[in-house]
mmCIF file of C-alpha atoms in Angstrom:
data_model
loop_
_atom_site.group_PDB
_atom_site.id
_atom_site.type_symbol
_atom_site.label_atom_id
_atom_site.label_comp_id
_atom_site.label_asym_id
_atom_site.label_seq_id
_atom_site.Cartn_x
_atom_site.Cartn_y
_atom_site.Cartn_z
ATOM 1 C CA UNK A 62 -49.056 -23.611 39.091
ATOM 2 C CA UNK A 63 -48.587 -26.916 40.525
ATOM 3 C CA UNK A 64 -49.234 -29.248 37.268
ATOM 4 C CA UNK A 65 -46.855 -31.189 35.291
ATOM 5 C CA UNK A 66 -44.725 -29.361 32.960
ATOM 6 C CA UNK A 67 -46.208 -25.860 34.294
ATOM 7 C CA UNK A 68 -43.269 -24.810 36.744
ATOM 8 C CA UNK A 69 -42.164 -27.064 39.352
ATOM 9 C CA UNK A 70 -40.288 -30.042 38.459
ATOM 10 C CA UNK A 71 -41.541 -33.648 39.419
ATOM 11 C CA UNK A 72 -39.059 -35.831 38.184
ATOM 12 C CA UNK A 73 -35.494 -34.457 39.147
ATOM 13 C CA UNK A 74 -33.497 -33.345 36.056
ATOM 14 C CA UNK A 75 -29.824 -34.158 36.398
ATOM 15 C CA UNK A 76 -28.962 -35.158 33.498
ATOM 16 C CA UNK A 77 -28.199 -32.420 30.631
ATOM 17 C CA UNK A 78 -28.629 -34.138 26.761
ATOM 18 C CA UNK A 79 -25.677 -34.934 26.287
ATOM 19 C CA UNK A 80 -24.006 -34.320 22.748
ATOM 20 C CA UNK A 81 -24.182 -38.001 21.879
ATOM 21 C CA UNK A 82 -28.089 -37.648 22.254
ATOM 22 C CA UNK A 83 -28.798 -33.687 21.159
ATOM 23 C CA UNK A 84 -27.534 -33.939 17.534
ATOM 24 C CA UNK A 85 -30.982 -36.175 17.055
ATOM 25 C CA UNK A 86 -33.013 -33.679 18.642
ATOM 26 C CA UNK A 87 -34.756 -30.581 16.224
ATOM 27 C CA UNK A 88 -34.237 -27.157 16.948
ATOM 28 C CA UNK A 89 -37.639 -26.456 17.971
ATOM 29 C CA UNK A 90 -37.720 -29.049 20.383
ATOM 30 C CA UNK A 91 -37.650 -28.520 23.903
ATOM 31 C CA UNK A 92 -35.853 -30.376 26.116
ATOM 32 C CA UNK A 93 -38.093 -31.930 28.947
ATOM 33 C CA UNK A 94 -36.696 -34.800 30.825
ATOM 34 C CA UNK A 95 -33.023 -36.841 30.141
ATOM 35 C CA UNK A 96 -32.360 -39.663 32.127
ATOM 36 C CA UNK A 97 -30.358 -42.841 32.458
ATOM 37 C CA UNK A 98 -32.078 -45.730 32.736
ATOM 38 C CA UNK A 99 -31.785 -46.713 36.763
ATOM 39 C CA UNK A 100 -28.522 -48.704 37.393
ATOM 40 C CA UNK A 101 -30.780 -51.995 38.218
ATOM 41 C CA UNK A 102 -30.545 -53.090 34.887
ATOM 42 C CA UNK A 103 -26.313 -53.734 36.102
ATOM 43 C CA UNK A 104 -27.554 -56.372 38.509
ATOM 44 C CA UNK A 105 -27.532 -59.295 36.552
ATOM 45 C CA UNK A 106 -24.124 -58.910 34.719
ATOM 46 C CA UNK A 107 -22.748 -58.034 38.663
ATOM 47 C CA UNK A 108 -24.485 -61.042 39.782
ATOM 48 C CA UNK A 109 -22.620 -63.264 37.089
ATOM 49 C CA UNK A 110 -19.118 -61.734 37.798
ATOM 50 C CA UNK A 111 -19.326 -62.557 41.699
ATOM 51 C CA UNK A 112 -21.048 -65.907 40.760
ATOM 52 C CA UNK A 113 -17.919 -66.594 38.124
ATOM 53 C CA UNK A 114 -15.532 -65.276 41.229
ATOM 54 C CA UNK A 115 -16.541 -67.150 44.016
ATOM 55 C CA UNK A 116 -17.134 -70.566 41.132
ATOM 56 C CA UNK A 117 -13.338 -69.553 39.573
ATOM 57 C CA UNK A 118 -11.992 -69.358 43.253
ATOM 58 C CA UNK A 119 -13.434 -72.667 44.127
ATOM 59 C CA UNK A 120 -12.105 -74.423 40.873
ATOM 60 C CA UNK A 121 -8.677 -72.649 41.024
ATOM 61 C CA UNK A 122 -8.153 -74.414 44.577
ATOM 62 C CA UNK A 123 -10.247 -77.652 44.229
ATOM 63 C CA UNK A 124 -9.698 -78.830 40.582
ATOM 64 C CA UNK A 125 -6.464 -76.756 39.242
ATOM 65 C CA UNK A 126 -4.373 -76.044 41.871
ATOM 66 C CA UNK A 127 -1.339 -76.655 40.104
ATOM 67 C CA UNK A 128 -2.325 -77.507 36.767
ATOM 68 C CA UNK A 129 -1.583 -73.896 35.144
ATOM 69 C CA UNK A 130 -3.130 -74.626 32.003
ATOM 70 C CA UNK A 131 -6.853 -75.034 33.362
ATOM 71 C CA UNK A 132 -5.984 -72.214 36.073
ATOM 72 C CA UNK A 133 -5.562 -69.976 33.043
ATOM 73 C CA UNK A 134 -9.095 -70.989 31.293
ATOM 74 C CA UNK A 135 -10.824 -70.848 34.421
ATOM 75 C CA UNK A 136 -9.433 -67.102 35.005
ATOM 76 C CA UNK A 137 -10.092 -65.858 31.338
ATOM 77 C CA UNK A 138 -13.674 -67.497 31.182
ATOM 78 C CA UNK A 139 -14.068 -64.953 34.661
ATOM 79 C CA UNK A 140 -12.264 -62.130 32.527
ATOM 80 C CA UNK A 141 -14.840 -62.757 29.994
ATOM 81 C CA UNK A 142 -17.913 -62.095 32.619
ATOM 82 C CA UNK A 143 -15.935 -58.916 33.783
ATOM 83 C CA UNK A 144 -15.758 -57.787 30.602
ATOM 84 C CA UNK A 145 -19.333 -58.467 29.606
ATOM 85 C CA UNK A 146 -19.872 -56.503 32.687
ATOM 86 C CA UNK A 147 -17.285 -53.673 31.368
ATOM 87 C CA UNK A 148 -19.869 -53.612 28.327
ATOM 88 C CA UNK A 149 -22.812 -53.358 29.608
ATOM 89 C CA UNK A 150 -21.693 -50.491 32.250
ATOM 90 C CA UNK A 151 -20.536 -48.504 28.844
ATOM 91 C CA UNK A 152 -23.547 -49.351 27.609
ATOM 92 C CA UNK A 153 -25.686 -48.164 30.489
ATOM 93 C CA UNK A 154 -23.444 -44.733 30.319
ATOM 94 C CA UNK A 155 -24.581 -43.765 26.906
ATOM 95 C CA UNK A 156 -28.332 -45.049 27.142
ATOM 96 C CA UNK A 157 -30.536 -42.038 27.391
ATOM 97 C CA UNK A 158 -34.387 -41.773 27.588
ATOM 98 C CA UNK A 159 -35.239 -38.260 26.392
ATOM 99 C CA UNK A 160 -38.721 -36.263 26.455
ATOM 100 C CA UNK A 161 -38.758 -33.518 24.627
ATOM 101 C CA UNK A 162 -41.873 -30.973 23.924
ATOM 102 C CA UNK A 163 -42.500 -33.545 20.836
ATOM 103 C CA UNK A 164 -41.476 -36.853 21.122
ATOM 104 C CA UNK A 165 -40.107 -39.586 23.460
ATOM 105 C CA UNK A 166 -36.270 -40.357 22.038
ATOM 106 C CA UNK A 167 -34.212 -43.581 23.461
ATOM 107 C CA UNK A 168 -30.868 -43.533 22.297
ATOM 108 C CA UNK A 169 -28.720 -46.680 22.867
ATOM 109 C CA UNK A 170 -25.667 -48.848 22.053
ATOM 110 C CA UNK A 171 -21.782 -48.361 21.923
ATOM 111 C CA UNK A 172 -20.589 -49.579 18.856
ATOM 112 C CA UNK A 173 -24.067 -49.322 16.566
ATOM 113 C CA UNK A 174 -26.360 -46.436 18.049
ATOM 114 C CA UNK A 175 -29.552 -46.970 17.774
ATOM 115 C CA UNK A 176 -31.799 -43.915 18.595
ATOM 116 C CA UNK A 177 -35.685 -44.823 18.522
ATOM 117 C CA UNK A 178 -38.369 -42.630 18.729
ATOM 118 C CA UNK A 179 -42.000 -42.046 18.790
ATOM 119 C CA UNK A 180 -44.057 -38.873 18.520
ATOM 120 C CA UNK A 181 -46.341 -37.356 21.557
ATOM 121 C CA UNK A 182 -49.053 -36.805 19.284
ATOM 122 C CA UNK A 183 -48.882 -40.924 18.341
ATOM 123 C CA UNK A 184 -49.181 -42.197 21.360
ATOM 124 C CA UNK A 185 -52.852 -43.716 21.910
ATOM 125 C CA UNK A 186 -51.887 -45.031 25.204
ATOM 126 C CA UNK A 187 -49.562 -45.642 27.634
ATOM 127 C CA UNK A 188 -48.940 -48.038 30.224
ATOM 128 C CA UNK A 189 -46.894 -47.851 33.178
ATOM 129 C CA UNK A 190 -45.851 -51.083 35.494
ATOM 130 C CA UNK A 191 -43.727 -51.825 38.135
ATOM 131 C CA UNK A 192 -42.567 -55.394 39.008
ATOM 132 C CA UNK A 193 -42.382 -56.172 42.810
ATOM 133 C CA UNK A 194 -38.225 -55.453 42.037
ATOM 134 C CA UNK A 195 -38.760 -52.244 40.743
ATOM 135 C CA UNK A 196 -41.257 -50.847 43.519
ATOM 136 C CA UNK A 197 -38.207 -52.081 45.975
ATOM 137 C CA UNK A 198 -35.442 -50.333 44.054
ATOM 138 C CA UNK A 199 -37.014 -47.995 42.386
ATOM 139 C CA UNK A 200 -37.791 -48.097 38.725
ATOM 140 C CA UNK A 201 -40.529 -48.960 36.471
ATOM 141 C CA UNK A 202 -41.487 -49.601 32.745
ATOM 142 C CA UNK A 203 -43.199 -47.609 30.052
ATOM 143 C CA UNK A 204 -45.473 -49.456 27.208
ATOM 144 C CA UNK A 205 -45.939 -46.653 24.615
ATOM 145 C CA UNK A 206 -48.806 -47.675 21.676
ATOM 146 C CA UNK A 207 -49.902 -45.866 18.821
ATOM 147 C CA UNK A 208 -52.996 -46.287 16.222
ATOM 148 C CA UNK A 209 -52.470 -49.267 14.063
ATOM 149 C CA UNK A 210 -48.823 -49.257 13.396
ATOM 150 C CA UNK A 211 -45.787 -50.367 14.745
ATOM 151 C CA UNK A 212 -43.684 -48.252 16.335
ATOM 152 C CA UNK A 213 -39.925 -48.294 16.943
ATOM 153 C CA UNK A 214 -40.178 -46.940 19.989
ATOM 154 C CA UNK A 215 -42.488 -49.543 22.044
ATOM 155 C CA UNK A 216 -41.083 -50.926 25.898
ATOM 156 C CA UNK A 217 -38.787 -48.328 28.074
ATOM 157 C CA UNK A 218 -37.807 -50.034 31.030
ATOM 158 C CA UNK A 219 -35.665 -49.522 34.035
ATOM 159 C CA UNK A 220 -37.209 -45.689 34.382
ATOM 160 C CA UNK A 221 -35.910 -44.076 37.436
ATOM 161 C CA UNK A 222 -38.467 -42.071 39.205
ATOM 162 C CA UNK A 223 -40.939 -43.588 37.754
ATOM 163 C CA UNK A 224 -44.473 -42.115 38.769
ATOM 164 C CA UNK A 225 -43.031 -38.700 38.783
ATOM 165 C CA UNK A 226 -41.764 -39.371 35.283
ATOM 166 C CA UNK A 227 -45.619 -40.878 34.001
ATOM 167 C CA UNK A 228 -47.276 -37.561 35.475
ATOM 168 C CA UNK A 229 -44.718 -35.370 33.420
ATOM 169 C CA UNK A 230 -45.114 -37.488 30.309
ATOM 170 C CA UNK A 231 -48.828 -37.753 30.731
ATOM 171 C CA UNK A 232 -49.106 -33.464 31.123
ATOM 172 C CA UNK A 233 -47.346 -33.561 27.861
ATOM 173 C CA UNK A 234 -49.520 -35.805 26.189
ATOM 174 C CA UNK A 235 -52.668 -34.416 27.643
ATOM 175 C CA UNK A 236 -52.369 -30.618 27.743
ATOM 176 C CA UNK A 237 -55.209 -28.578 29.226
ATOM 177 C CA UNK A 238 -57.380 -27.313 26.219
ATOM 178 C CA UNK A 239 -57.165 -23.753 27.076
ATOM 179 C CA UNK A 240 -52.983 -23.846 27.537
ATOM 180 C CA UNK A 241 -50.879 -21.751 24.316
ATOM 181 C CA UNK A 242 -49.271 -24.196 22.290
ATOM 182 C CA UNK A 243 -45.272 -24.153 22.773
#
């Protein structure tokens, strides 16, 4: 049996839920998918720390070479970047996007988690786009809607794998009439 959720695996399950994410889930719920979202959403904080390298390198020998007072800014305004970059790598780390049998589950944050959520059985429709980006490196974005209400569980984006991942979600959504409930 070839179709989503009914044996063979589309979307390649590495990740385990990790404790930080299973103490949301229920004990009936059945573990589908886990994954990170795909490391592209690093590029912009990398791009800023080699951007604030190469611009601190050029203004440590242009402008401050021995002025040790602006040498110092320059270098903690460039630890600042790194560590903005530190952040959102810890962040990245502890983000999880988690089907289960019921609901989809995006936990996030370091300091204040946030864990949203929305029900299979809500979900009126689903959307699923790739920017010309994510075709190239390989991730995409979920719009989840429901009936008339708003949910707290709305955009996923920066989904690995993600047409493998929309044709497991939608054979959870849309289960064959005839199939045995879990």
């Amino acid at each position: 049996d070839l179709r989503p959720g009914a044996g063979m695996r589309l979307v390649p399950n590495t990740d385990t839920v990790p404790a930080s994410v299973n103490r949301y889930l229920l004990p009936h719920e059945r573990q589908v998918i886990t994954v990170h979202q795909h490391p592209a959403i690093l590029i912009k904080p990398i791009f800023w720390v080699l951007i604030g390298l190469a611009l601190a390198g050029w203004l440590s020998n242009v402008i401050a070479s021995g002025n040790g007072i602006v040498l110092l800014v320059i270098w903690i305004l460039w630890g600042v970047l790194l560590l903005n970059l530190a952040v959102k790598v810890w962040e990245w780390a502890v983000t999880y996007f988690v089907v289960t049998s019921q609901r989809f589950v995006l936990a996030t944050g370091v300091i204040t988690r946030k864990v949203n959520m929305m029900p299979l059985a809500k979900v009126t429709d689903m959307t699923f786009q790739r920017s010309p980006m994510g075709r190239l490196l390989g991730f995409g974005e979920f719009i989840l809607e429901s009936a008339g209400q708003d949910q707290a569980l709305t955009n996923v984006d920066y989904l690995p794998y993600p047409e493998q991942l929309y044709l497991e979600v939608c054979g959870l959504i849309f289960k064959d009439k005839d199939e045995s409930p879990d």
